[in-house]
Tab-separated table of C-alpha atoms in Angstrom:
chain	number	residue	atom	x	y	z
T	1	UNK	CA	-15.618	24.491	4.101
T	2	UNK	CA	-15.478	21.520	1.998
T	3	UNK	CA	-17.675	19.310	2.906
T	4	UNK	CA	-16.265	16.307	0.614
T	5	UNK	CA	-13.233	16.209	2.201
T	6	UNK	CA	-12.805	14.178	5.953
T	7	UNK	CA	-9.851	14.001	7.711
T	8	UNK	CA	-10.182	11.036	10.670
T	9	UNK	CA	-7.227	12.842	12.216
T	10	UNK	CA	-8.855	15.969	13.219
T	11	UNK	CA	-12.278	14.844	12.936
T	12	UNK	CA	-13.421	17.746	10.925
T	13	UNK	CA	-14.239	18.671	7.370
T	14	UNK	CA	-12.032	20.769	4.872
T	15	UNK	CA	-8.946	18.119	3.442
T	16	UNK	CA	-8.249	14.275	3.493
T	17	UNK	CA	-6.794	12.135	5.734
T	18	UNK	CA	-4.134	11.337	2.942
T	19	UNK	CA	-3.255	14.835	2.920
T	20	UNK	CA	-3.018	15.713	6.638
T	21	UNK	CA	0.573	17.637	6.799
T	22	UNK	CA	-0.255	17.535	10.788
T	23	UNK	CA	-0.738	13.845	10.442
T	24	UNK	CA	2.568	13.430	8.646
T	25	UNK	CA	4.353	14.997	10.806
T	26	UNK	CA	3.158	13.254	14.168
T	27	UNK	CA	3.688	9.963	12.104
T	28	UNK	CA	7.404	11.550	11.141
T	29	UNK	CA	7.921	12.427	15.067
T	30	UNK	CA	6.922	8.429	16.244
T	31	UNK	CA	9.009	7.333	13.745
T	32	UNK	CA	12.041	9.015	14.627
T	33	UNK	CA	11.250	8.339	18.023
T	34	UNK	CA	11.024	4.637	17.172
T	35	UNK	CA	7.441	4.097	18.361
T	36	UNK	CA	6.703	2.964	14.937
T	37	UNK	CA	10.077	0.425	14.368
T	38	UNK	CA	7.957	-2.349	13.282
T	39	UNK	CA	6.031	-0.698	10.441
T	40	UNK	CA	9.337	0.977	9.006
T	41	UNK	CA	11.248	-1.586	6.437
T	42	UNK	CA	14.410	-1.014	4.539
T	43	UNK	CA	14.393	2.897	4.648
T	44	UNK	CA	10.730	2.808	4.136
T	45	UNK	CA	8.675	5.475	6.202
T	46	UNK	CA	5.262	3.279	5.774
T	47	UNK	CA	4.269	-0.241	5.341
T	48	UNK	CA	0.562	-1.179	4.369
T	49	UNK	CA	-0.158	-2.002	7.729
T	50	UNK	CA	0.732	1.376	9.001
T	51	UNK	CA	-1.173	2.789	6.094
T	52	UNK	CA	-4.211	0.599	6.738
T	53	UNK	CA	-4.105	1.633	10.739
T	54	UNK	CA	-3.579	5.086	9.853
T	55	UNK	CA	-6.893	5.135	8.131
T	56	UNK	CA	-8.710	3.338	10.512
């Protein structure tokens, strides 16, 4: 396991938060669900805000 690599999403060691496919996809789902209207502009799936909160 790669120890350099953190992803806040599952808490655990082995790939990046940036590259989270799991965490794409839940953010894809809320999205299409319109949970996350306000941080979707012009066709846009992610503001900096969402971005920012996401890495939080």
């Amino acid at each position: 396991m790669d120890r350099s690599k953190y992803c806040c999403y599952h808490r655990s060691y082995g790939h990046m938060t940036e590259d989270c496919v799991h965490l794409k996809d839940a953010i894809e789902i809320l999205i299409q669900k319109g949970y996350a209207r306000k941080y979707v502009k012009n066709g846009e799936k992610e503001t900096h805000e969402a971005q920012m909160a996401i890495e939080a």
